[in-house]
């Protein structure tokens, strides 16, 4: 399938008695930003390692960039692992040049690209320091540069925003979008569904080692077949305690997302809010969030925290 950057058919992987991935079919179109979503422990990292041939599948087939993974394919892929790995005693610029050469660049080109990226991420003045002197966030930026320095066709990012402040998160998101505009395919794994909802065109949601949803974000939301309420207010939230109207409430900090009982009139809930004396700043019908859709499909209130499998 020429249009697919990654294609998995019937892929399964177990570790002893534990099933990490079960009968997974996955097609990632070229040139897309694709989110692999789910709680920690769902099997996302295992799936990425199978795609990269770091782990072998117990069954099924895997194709990357139109072929089985070999050294030629590996040179066209950039991988940011969840478990970061840098040489602590090695100078940053030399380390990045080393990674570039491993991916097929000349040493001169690798050093030049490394410096360009260090300037972009505001680390150029520390290019000749060793990594051990860097903070966790700075090391994360160095690790990201090592992933993109050779301009890969396929970027695979496992929890790429972990350990970064909001400004650097925005910078990395901007770079991801730039790479897509240049024709690269980006797969990123995250348990932060809100990040994927803002960035991805397509998503695959995994729970308990199995795929529960797959498709374009807009199609996934449309298939939910409903609208929820976004409400921002000051005052007592007791007006939401209305089981005849409200099926569930998710608190997003600045607002709540309310799923209504089927057939319930949102105006009735608005009237309850007004009668209770709360001040309403937002009362809007919205498409359900990916988080709400995932929790519904997964069949339980999964906590998106913990350790990855």
Short mmCIF file of C-alpha atoms in Angstrom, two decimals:
data_model
loop_
_atom_site.label_atom_id
_atom_site.label_comp_id
_atom_site.label_asym_id
_atom_site.label_seq_id
_atom_site.Cartn_x
_atom_site.Cartn_y
_atom_site.Cartn_z
CA UNK A 1 0.00 0.00 0.00
CA UNK A 2 2.12 2.87 -1.33
CA UNK A 3 0.19 5.59 0.50
CA UNK A 4 0.88 4.02 3.91
CA UNK A 5 3.89 5.06 5.95
CA UNK A 6 3.16 2.26 8.42
CA UNK A 7 0.94 -0.79 8.04
CA UNK A 8 0.27 -3.43 10.69
CA UNK A 9 -1.95 -6.46 10.13
CA UNK A 10 -2.98 -8.84 12.91
CA UNK A 11 -0.06 -7.88 15.16
CA UNK A 12 0.06 -9.46 18.61
CA UNK A 13 2.70 -9.51 21.34
CA UNK A 14 2.73 -11.18 24.75
CA UNK A 15 5.20 -11.13 27.62
CA UNK A 16 4.68 -14.36 29.49
CA UNK A 17 1.04 -14.43 30.52
CA UNK A 18 0.58 -10.71 29.83
CA UNK A 19 -0.86 -9.62 26.49
CA UNK A 20 0.64 -6.27 25.46
CA UNK A 21 -0.86 -5.99 21.95
CA UNK A 22 -3.74 -8.09 20.59
CA UNK A 23 -4.57 -8.55 16.90
CA UNK A 24 -3.79 -4.94 15.98
CA UNK A 25 -4.52 -3.63 12.49
CA UNK A 26 -3.16 -0.16 11.81
CA UNK A 27 -2.62 1.99 8.71
CA UNK A 28 -0.82 5.34 9.01
CA UNK A 29 -1.15 7.36 5.78
CA UNK A 30 1.94 9.19 4.59
CA UNK A 31 2.16 12.86 5.44
CA UNK A 32 -0.19 12.72 8.43
CA UNK A 33 0.17 13.42 12.13
CA UNK A 34 -1.12 10.28 13.76
CA UNK A 35 -1.83 9.88 17.47
CA UNK A 36 -1.51 6.57 19.28
CA UNK A 37 -3.60 7.20 22.37
CA UNK A 38 -4.49 5.43 25.58
CA UNK A 39 -3.68 5.16 29.27
CA UNK A 40 -0.20 4.23 30.40
CA UNK A 41 0.10 0.47 30.23
CA UNK A 42 -2.27 0.11 27.26
CA UNK A 43 0.41 -1.14 24.84
CA UNK A 44 1.38 2.04 22.99
CA UNK A 45 5.13 1.80 23.57
CA UNK A 46 5.12 -1.90 22.71
CA UNK A 47 3.38 -1.06 19.42
CA UNK A 48 5.98 1.57 18.57
CA UNK A 49 8.83 -0.83 19.34
CA UNK A 50 7.25 -3.44 17.08
CA UNK A 51 6.99 -0.87 14.28
CA UNK A 52 10.69 -0.11 14.73
CA UNK A 53 11.63 -3.81 14.95
CA UNK A 54 13.09 -3.28 18.40
CA UNK A 55 10.63 -5.97 19.47
CA UNK A 56 9.46 -8.77 17.22
CA UNK A 57 5.74 -9.43 16.94
CA UNK A 58 4.52 -12.88 17.94
CA UNK A 59 2.19 -12.83 14.94
CA UNK A 60 1.10 -10.51 12.15
CA UNK A 61 2.93 -8.41 9.56
CA UNK A 62 4.66 -5.02 9.79
CA UNK A 63 5.62 -2.70 6.93
CA UNK A 64 7.31 0.68 7.31
CA UNK A 65 7.75 3.04 4.36
CA UNK A 66 6.61 0.30 2.01
CA UNK A 67 8.90 -2.53 3.17
CA UNK A 68 9.91 -4.68 6.08
CA UNK A 69 12.16 -2.86 8.53
CA UNK A 70 15.85 -3.05 7.61
CA UNK A 71 18.87 -0.75 7.87
CA UNK A 72 17.68 1.31 4.90
CA UNK A 73 14.32 1.95 6.59
CA UNK A 74 15.96 2.73 9.95
CA UNK A 75 17.98 5.49 8.28
CA UNK A 76 14.72 7.14 7.17
CA UNK A 77 13.11 7.05 10.61
CA UNK A 78 13.60 9.24 13.68
CA UNK A 79 12.64 7.77 17.06
CA UNK A 80 12.22 9.62 20.35
CA UNK A 81 11.84 6.95 23.03
CA UNK A 82 9.95 7.47 26.26
CA UNK A 83 13.04 6.29 28.12
CA UNK A 84 15.54 8.97 27.15
CA UNK A 85 19.10 7.90 26.37
CA UNK A 86 21.98 10.35 25.97
CA UNK A 87 25.70 9.97 26.61
CA UNK A 88 26.12 12.01 29.78
CA UNK A 89 29.88 12.61 29.42
CA UNK A 90 29.78 13.55 25.74
CA UNK A 91 29.61 17.14 24.47
CA UNK A 92 26.24 18.06 23.04
CA UNK A 93 27.29 19.12 19.53
CA UNK A 94 29.55 16.09 19.10
CA UNK A 95 26.81 13.79 20.35
CA UNK A 96 24.26 15.17 17.90
CA UNK A 97 26.76 14.92 15.04
CA UNK A 98 27.41 11.30 16.04
CA UNK A 99 23.71 10.49 15.88
CA UNK A 100 23.47 12.18 12.48
CA UNK A 101 26.36 10.14 11.09
CA UNK A 102 24.71 6.96 12.37
CA UNK A 103 21.70 7.90 10.22
CA UNK A 104 23.81 8.32 7.08
CA UNK A 105 24.81 12.01 7.17
CA UNK A 106 28.33 13.22 6.49
CA UNK A 107 30.06 14.49 9.62
CA UNK A 108 30.18 18.05 8.23
CA UNK A 109 26.46 18.06 7.43
CA UNK A 110 25.61 16.52 10.79
CA UNK A 111 27.61 19.16 12.70
CA UNK A 112 26.02 21.95 10.66
CA UNK A 113 22.47 20.64 11.20
CA UNK A 114 23.14 20.04 14.88
CA UNK A 115 24.21 23.65 15.38
CA UNK A 116 21.20 24.92 13.46
CA UNK A 117 18.85 22.95 15.70
CA UNK A 118 20.70 24.03 18.84
CA UNK A 119 20.22 27.64 17.79
CA UNK A 120 16.53 26.99 17.10
CA UNK A 121 16.03 25.54 20.58
CA UNK A 122 18.21 28.17 22.29
CA UNK A 123 21.03 25.82 23.29
CA UNK A 124 23.79 26.98 20.91
CA UNK A 125 25.72 28.78 23.65
CA UNK A 126 26.06 25.44 25.47
CA UNK A 127 26.88 23.28 22.45
CA UNK A 128 30.31 22.33 23.80
CA UNK A 129 29.13 21.36 27.28
CA UNK A 130 28.50 17.79 28.35
CA UNK A 131 24.94 16.57 28.73
CA UNK A 132 25.38 15.84 32.45
CA UNK A 133 25.34 19.63 33.08
CA UNK A 134 21.89 20.02 31.50
CA UNK A 135 18.53 20.08 33.23
CA UNK A 136 15.94 17.41 32.46
CA UNK A 137 14.09 19.78 30.13
CA UNK A 138 17.27 20.74 28.29
CA UNK A 139 18.23 17.10 27.88
CA UNK A 140 14.79 16.48 26.45
CA UNK A 141 15.42 19.15 23.81
CA UNK A 142 18.78 17.58 22.94
CA UNK A 143 17.10 14.20 22.63
CA UNK A 144 14.49 15.72 20.31
CA UNK A 145 17.20 17.25 18.11
CA UNK A 146 18.88 13.84 17.85
CA UNK A 147 15.57 12.53 16.49
CA UNK A 148 15.13 15.14 13.75
CA UNK A 149 18.72 16.10 12.86
CA UNK A 150 18.80 13.81 9.79
CA UNK A 151 15.38 15.04 8.52
CA UNK A 152 13.62 11.66 8.71
CA UNK A 153 10.65 10.77 6.53
CA UNK A 154 8.94 9.14 9.52
CA UNK A 155 9.05 10.59 13.03
CA UNK A 156 8.01 8.35 15.92
CA UNK A 157 7.66 10.25 19.19
CA UNK A 158 6.85 8.48 22.47
CA UNK A 159 5.51 10.96 25.05
CA UNK A 160 7.48 13.80 23.38
CA UNK A 161 6.32 16.62 25.68
CA UNK A 162 7.25 14.95 28.96
CA UNK A 163 9.42 17.18 31.16
CA UNK A 164 9.01 20.33 29.07
CA UNK A 165 7.58 23.67 30.14
CA UNK A 166 4.63 25.11 28.15
CA UNK A 167 6.84 27.37 26.01
CA UNK A 168 9.04 24.51 24.86
CA UNK A 169 5.99 22.28 24.35
CA UNK A 170 4.64 24.89 21.93
CA UNK A 171 8.02 25.06 20.17
CA UNK A 172 8.13 21.31 19.66
CA UNK A 173 4.54 21.27 18.41
CA UNK A 174 5.48 23.96 15.90
CA UNK A 175 8.42 21.84 14.71
CA UNK A 176 6.20 18.76 14.36
CA UNK A 177 3.81 20.76 12.17
CA UNK A 178 6.73 22.08 10.10
CA UNK A 179 8.01 18.57 9.51
CA UNK A 180 4.56 17.48 8.36
CA UNK A 181 4.35 20.43 5.95
CA UNK A 182 7.71 19.28 4.56
CA UNK A 183 6.17 15.89 3.81
CA UNK A 184 7.14 13.85 6.86
CA UNK A 185 4.80 11.45 8.63
CA UNK A 186 4.58 11.84 12.41
CA UNK A 187 3.35 9.22 14.88
CA UNK A 188 3.22 10.21 18.47
CA UNK A 189 2.15 8.28 21.48
CA UNK A 190 0.62 10.01 24.47
CA UNK A 191 -1.72 9.50 27.39
CA UNK A 192 -2.51 13.24 27.18
CA UNK A 193 -5.47 12.99 24.84
CA UNK A 194 -6.01 16.76 24.78
CA UNK A 195 -2.59 17.22 23.10
CA UNK A 196 -3.52 14.74 20.39
CA UNK A 197 -6.91 16.31 19.84
CA UNK A 198 -5.28 19.64 19.02
CA UNK A 199 -2.46 18.26 16.89
CA UNK A 200 -3.49 15.04 15.14
CA UNK A 201 -5.49 14.44 12.01
CA UNK A 202 -5.97 10.77 12.80
CA UNK A 203 -5.90 8.74 15.99
CA UNK A 204 -5.87 5.16 17.17
CA UNK A 205 -7.10 4.57 20.71
CA UNK A 206 -5.88 1.51 22.60
CA UNK A 207 -7.15 0.09 25.89
CA UNK A 208 -6.13 -3.17 27.48
CA UNK A 209 -3.86 -4.07 24.53
CA UNK A 210 -6.69 -3.80 21.99
CA UNK A 211 -7.74 -1.10 19.54
CA UNK A 212 -11.05 0.50 20.47
CA UNK A 213 -11.16 3.37 17.95
CA UNK A 214 -9.30 4.32 14.78
CA UNK A 215 -9.85 7.06 12.20
CA UNK A 216 -9.87 10.74 11.41
CA UNK A 217 -10.52 12.90 14.47
CA UNK A 218 -13.46 14.62 12.78
CA UNK A 219 -14.98 11.26 11.80
CA UNK A 220 -14.51 9.80 15.29
CA UNK A 221 -16.35 12.76 16.79
CA UNK A 222 -19.11 12.69 14.18
CA UNK A 223 -19.63 8.97 14.78
CA UNK A 224 -20.35 9.67 18.44
CA UNK A 225 -23.70 11.03 17.21
CA UNK A 226 -24.25 13.56 19.96
CA UNK A 227 -23.39 17.00 21.28
CA UNK A 228 -22.23 17.69 24.82
CA UNK A 229 -22.35 20.90 26.85
CA UNK A 230 -19.38 23.04 27.82
CA UNK A 231 -20.27 25.18 30.83
CA UNK A 232 -18.09 27.76 32.60
CA UNK A 233 -19.56 29.29 35.72
CA UNK A 234 -18.94 30.78 39.15
CA UNK A 235 -20.88 29.40 42.07
CA UNK A 236 -22.14 26.16 43.56
CA UNK A 237 -22.04 23.20 41.11
CA UNK A 238 -25.05 21.55 42.76
CA UNK A 239 -27.22 22.46 39.76
CA UNK A 240 -25.40 19.66 37.91
CA UNK A 241 -26.77 17.11 40.34
CA UNK A 242 -29.74 16.34 38.12
CA UNK A 243 -29.81 12.65 37.12
CA UNK A 244 -32.87 13.22 34.94
CA UNK A 245 -30.76 15.61 32.81
CA UNK A 246 -27.07 14.86 33.39
CA UNK A 247 -25.43 11.53 32.62
CA UNK A 248 -21.83 12.51 33.46
CA UNK A 249 -19.64 15.54 34.19
CA UNK A 250 -15.94 15.97 33.40
CA UNK A 251 -14.07 18.81 35.09
CA UNK A 252 -11.54 20.47 32.77
CA UNK A 253 -10.47 23.14 35.25
CA UNK A 254 -11.79 26.30 33.61
CA UNK A 255 -15.00 24.62 32.48
CA UNK A 256 -16.98 21.39 32.82
CA UNK A 257 -18.04 19.11 29.99
CA UNK A 258 -21.51 17.68 30.55
CA UNK A 259 -22.97 14.65 28.81
CA UNK A 260 -26.73 14.90 28.87
CA UNK A 261 -29.17 12.06 29.30
CA UNK A 262 -30.51 11.06 25.88
CA UNK A 263 -33.44 13.31 24.96
CA UNK A 264 -32.73 15.81 27.76
CA UNK A 265 -33.31 19.48 26.98
CA UNK A 266 -30.16 21.58 27.59
CA UNK A 267 -32.39 24.59 28.27
CA UNK A 268 -33.73 22.78 31.34
CA UNK A 269 -30.20 22.54 32.73
CA UNK A 270 -29.57 26.20 31.94
CA UNK A 271 -32.72 27.10 33.84
CA UNK A 272 -31.53 25.06 36.84
CA UNK A 273 -28.25 26.97 36.76
CA UNK A 274 -29.99 30.35 36.63
CA UNK A 275 -32.40 29.39 39.39
CA UNK A 276 -29.51 28.26 41.61
CA UNK A 277 -27.88 31.69 41.36
CA UNK A 278 -24.64 30.71 39.62
CA UNK A 279 -23.08 33.12 37.15
CA UNK A 280 -22.80 31.60 33.66
CA UNK A 281 -19.89 32.66 31.43
CA UNK A 282 -20.19 29.89 28.83
CA UNK A 283 -23.03 27.53 27.95
CA UNK A 284 -22.31 25.91 24.60
CA UNK A 285 -23.19 22.75 22.71
CA UNK A 286 -19.96 21.10 21.59
CA UNK A 287 -18.77 17.89 19.99
CA UNK A 288 -17.68 15.40 22.65
CA UNK A 289 -13.97 15.43 23.42
CA UNK A 290 -11.78 12.51 22.41
CA UNK A 291 -11.30 11.78 26.10
CA UNK A 292 -15.03 11.36 26.64
CA UNK A 293 -15.38 9.21 23.52
CA UNK A 294 -12.46 7.03 24.58
CA UNK A 295 -13.78 6.54 28.10
CA UNK A 296 -17.16 5.56 26.70
CA UNK A 297 -15.66 3.09 24.21
CA UNK A 298 -13.22 1.65 26.74
CA UNK A 299 -16.14 0.99 29.07
CA UNK A 300 -14.63 2.41 32.24
CA UNK A 301 -13.15 5.55 33.76
CA UNK A 302 -9.56 4.78 32.97
CA UNK A 303 -6.94 6.86 34.75
CA UNK A 304 -4.42 8.29 32.27
CA UNK A 305 -1.52 7.99 34.69
CA UNK A 306 1.04 5.41 35.69
CA UNK A 307 3.71 3.45 33.87
CA UNK A 308 3.73 2.39 30.24
CA UNK A 309 3.79 -1.16 28.97
#
